[in-house]
Structures are given as structure tokens and as C-alpha cells.
mmCIF file of C-alpha atoms and ligand atoms in Angstrom:
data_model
loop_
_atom_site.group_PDB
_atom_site.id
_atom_site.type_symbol
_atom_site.label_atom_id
_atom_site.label_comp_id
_atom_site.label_asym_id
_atom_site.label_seq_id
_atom_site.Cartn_x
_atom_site.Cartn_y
_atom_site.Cartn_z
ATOM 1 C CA UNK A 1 -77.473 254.503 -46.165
ATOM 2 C CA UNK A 2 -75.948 257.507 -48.351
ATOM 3 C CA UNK A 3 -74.205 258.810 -45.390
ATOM 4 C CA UNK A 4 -70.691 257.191 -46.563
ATOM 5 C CA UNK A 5 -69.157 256.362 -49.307
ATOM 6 C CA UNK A 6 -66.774 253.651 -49.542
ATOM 7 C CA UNK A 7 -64.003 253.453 -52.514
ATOM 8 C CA UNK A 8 -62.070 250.471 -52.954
ATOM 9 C CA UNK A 9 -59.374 249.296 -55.630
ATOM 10 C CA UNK A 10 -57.795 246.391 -56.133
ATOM 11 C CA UNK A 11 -54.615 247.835 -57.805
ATOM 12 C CA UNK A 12 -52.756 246.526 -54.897
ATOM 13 C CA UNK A 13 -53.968 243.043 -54.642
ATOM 14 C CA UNK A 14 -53.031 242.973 -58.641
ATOM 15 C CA UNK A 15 -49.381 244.325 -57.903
ATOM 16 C CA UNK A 16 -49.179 241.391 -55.858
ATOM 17 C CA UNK A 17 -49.815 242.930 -52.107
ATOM 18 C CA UNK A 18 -52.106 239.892 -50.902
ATOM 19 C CA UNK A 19 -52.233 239.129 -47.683
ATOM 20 C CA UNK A 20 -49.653 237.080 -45.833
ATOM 21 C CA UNK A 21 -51.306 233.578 -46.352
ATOM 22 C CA UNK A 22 -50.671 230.825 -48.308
ATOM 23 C CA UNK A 23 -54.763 230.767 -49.146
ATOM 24 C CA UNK A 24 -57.197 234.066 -48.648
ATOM 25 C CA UNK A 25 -59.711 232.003 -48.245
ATOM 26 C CA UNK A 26 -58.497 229.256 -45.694
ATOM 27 C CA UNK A 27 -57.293 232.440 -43.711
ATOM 28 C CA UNK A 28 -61.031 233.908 -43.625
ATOM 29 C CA UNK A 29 -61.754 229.930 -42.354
ATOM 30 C CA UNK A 30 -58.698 229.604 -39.906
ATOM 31 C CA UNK A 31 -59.778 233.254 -38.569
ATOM 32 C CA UNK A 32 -56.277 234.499 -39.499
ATOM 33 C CA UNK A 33 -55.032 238.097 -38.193
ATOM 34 C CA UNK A 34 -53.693 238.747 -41.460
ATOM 35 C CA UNK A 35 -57.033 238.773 -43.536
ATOM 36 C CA UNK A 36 -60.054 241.264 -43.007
ATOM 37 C CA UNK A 37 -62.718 239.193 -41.180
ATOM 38 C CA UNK A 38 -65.537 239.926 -43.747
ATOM 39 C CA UNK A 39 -66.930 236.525 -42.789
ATOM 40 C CA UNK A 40 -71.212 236.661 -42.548
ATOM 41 C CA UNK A 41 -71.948 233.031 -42.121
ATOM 42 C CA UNK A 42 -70.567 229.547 -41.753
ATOM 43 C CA UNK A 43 -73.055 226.234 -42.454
ATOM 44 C CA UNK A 44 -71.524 222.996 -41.785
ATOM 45 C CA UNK A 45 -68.996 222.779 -45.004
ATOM 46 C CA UNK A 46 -69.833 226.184 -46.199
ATOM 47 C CA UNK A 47 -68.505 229.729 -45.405
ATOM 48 C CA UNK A 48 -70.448 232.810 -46.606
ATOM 49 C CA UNK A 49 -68.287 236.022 -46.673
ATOM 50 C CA UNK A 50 -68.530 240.011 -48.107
ATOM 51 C CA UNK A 51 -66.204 239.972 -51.122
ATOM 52 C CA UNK A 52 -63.201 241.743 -50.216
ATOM 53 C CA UNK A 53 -62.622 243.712 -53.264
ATOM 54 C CA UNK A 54 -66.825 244.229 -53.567
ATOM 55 C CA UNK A 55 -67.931 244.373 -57.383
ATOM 56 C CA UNK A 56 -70.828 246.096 -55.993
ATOM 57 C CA UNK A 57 -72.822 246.298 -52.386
ATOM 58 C CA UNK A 58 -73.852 242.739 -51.213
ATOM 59 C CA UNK A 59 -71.110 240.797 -53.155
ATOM 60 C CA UNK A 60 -70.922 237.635 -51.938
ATOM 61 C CA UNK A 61 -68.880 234.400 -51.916
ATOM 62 C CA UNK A 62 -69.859 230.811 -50.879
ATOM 63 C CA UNK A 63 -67.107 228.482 -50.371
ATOM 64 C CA UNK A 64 -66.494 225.227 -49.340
ATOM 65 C CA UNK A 65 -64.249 225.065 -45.477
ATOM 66 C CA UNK A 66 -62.159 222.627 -46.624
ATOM 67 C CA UNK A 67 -59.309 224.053 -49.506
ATOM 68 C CA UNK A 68 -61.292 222.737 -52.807
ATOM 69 C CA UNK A 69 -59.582 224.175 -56.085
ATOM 70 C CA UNK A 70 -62.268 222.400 -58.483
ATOM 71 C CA UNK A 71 -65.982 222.134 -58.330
ATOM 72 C CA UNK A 72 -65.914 218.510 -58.950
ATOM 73 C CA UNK A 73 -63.806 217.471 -55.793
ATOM 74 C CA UNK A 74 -66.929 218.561 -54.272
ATOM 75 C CA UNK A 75 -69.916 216.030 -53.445
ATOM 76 C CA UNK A 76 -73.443 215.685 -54.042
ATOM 77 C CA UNK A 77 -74.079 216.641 -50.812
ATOM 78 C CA UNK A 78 -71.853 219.470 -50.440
ATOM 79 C CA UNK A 79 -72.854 221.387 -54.021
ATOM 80 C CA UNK A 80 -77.176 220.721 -52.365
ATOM 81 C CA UNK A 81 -75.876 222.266 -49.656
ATOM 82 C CA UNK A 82 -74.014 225.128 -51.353
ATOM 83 C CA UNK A 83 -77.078 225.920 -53.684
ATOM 84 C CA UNK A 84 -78.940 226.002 -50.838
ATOM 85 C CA UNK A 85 -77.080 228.719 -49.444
ATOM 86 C CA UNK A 86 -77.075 230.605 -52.595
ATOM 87 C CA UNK A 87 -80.991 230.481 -52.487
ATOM 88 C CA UNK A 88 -80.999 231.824 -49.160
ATOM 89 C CA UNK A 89 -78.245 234.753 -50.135
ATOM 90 C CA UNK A 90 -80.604 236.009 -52.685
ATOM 91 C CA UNK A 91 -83.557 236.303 -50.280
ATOM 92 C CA UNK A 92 -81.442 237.949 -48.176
ATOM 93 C CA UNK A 93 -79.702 240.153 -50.723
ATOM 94 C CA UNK A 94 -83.177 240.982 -51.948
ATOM 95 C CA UNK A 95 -85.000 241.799 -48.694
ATOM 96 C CA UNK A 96 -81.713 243.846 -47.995
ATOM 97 C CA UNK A 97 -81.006 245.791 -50.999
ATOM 98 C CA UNK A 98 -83.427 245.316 -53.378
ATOM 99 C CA UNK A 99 -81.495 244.574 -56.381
ATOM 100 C CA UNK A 100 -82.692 244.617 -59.764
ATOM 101 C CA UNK A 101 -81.043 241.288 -60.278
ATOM 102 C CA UNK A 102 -78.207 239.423 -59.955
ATOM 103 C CA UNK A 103 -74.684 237.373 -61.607
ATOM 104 C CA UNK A 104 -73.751 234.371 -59.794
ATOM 105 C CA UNK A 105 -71.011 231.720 -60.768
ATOM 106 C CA UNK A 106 -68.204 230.748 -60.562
ATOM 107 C CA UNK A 107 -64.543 231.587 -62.317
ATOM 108 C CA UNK A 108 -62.614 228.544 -62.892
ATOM 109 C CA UNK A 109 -58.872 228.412 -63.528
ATOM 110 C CA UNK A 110 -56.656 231.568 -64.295
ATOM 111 C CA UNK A 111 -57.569 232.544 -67.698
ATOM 112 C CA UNK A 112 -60.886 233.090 -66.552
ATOM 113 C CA UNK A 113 -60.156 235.829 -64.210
ATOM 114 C CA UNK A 114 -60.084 233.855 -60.652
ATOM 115 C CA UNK A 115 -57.546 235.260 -58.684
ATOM 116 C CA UNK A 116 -58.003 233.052 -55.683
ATOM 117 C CA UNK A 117 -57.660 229.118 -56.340
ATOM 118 C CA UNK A 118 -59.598 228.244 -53.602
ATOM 119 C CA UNK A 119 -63.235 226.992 -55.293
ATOM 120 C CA UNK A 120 -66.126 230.273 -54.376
ATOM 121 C CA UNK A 121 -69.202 230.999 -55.949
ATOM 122 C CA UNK A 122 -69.972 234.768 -56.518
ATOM 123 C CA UNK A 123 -73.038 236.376 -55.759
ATOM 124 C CA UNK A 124 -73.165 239.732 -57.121
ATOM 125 C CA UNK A 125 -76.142 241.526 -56.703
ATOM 126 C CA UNK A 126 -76.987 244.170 -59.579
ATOM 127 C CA UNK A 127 -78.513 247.190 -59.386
ATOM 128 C CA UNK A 128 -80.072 249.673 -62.273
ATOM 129 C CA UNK A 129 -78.077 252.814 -61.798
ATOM 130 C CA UNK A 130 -74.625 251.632 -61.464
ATOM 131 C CA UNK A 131 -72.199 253.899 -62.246
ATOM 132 C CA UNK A 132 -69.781 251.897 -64.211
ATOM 133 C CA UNK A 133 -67.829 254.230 -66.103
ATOM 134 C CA UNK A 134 -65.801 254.690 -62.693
ATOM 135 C CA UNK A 135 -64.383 251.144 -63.598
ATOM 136 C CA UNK A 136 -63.375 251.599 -67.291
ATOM 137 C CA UNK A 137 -61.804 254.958 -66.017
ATOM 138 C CA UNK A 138 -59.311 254.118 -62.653
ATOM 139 C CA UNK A 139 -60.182 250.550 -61.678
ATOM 140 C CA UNK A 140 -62.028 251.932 -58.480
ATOM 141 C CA UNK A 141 -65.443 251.148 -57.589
ATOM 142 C CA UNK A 142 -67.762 253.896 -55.508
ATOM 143 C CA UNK A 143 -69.408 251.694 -53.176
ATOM 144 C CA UNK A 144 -72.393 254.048 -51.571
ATOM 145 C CA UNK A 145 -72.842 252.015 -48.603
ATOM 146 C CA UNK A 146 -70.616 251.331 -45.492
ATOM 147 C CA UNK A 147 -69.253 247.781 -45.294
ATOM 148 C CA UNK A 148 -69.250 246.764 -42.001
ATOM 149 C CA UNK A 149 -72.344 248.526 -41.458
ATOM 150 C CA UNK A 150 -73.468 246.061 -44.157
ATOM 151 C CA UNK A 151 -71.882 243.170 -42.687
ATOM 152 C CA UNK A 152 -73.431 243.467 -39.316
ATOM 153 C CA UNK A 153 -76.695 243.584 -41.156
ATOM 154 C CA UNK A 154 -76.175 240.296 -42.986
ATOM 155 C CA UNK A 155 -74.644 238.588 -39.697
ATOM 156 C CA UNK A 156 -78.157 239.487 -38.240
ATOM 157 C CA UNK A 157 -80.250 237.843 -41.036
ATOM 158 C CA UNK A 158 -78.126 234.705 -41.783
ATOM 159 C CA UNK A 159 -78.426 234.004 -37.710
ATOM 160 C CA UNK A 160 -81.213 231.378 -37.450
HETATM 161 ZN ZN1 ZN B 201 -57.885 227.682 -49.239
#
């Protein structure tokens, strides 16, 4: 898997270069031309999808189908079935990458960092030997794996 490396930034989604859609998220949902299809699986309310601008390999996000800014709009039912999902992401993610460990959560509101409003739940897998001085020094992240490769891997284990 050391055969590529990946670099991505997110300079340009901070200058304000998002894709043409009202909501990122609802245009991963809606299947949209305008927004990367990094879409892995989709449970009845749920979507699971590669982060677009990946924290590290096997970044996740859960979110709900329906355009949810706050995690109480959503019902018992719905946050079972989402932590269900989340469950199964880190089997995957584990079986898959073998991470050391992981952060998962949620940013809520602006000051906390979200940049999309739509409600997600991250799923960031972490790893020992992370090189993270490449953040503190340009903003860009060395992802050493290929991302579609990695997508078509995850397709393959979500499918029942
Ligand atoms: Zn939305």
C-alpha cells in the first residue's frame, strides 16, 4: 500500500472554493456531479462516506440522509442506529488498517471547528507514527495510501 502517496490540503476549501451546493453533504446524498462521490455505505437514515479532506487514512463520517444541523433533531432510533454504524466502522477500520486507536465525535456549531452544518460524526482512525509536523508546517497532510483504492476496499466490507 506504499506504492502512492496522496497529499491533500484544504487551503482551498478554507478560501472559500467549496463545491457548488448549497449542502456538501446533501450533495454526497442527492449523488450530485459537483461533489467527489467518496460515498462507502448508505443504511436506511444513515450515509457512511471517506472524509474529503482525510485527517488521516480511513477518516470517516456518519451522517444522517435527511439535512439535520443538531444532534438532538435526531431520534432514539436514528442515534441506535448511527452508533451502530460507528461500531461496525471500527471493526472495519481495524481489520483494514490496524490502527492504534481512534477519535470519534462530533463538532458542533462554528466555533468548534465544523465547517459543514450538516450533523456528521467523525471517525478518525489513529495510527502510532504519524507524521504530524507536516500539519503545523503547510496545512497538508501526506496520506500514504491511495484513496479510491481505499474506498473500493471499504465498499467491499460494508456490502452485507
Ligand atoms: Zn445537508
Amino acid at each position: 500500500m506504499r506504492n502512492h502517496l496522496f497529499s491533500t490540503s484544504k487551503i482551498d476549501y478554507i478560501r472559500g472554493n467549496k463545491p457548488d451546493v448549497d449542502c456538501i453533504l446533501c450533495g454526497i446524498r442527492d449523488r450530485s456531479e459537483a461533489v467527489k462521490n467518496l460515498e462507502i455505505f448508505r443504511s436506511g437514515n444513515f450515509i457512511i462516506s471517506l472524509n474529503l479532506y482525510p485527517y488521516n487514512p480511513g477518516h470517516l463520517m456518519i451522517f444522517p440522509r435527511k439535512h439535520v444541523e443538531e444532534l438532538e433533531d435526531l431520534s432514539e432510533d436514528e442515534l441506535s442506529e448511527m452508533n451502530r454504524l460507528v461500531i461496525r466502522s471500527i471493526k472495519i477500520l481495524r481489520e483494514e488498517l490496524a490502527p492504534g486507536g481512534f477519535n470519534i465525535g462530533f463538532n458542533l456549531g462554528e466555533v468548534s471547528g465544523a465547517s459543514i452544518r450538516h450533523l456528521h460524526q467523525h471517525i478518525v482512525p489513529r495510527y502510532g507514527n504519524e507524521a504530524g509536523f507536516l500539519d503545523i508546517l503547510s496545512g497538508t497532510r501526506v496520506v500514504v495510501i491511495d484513496p479510491n483504492e481505499l474506498q473500493k476496499r471499504l465498499i467491499a466490507k460494508f456490502s452485507p
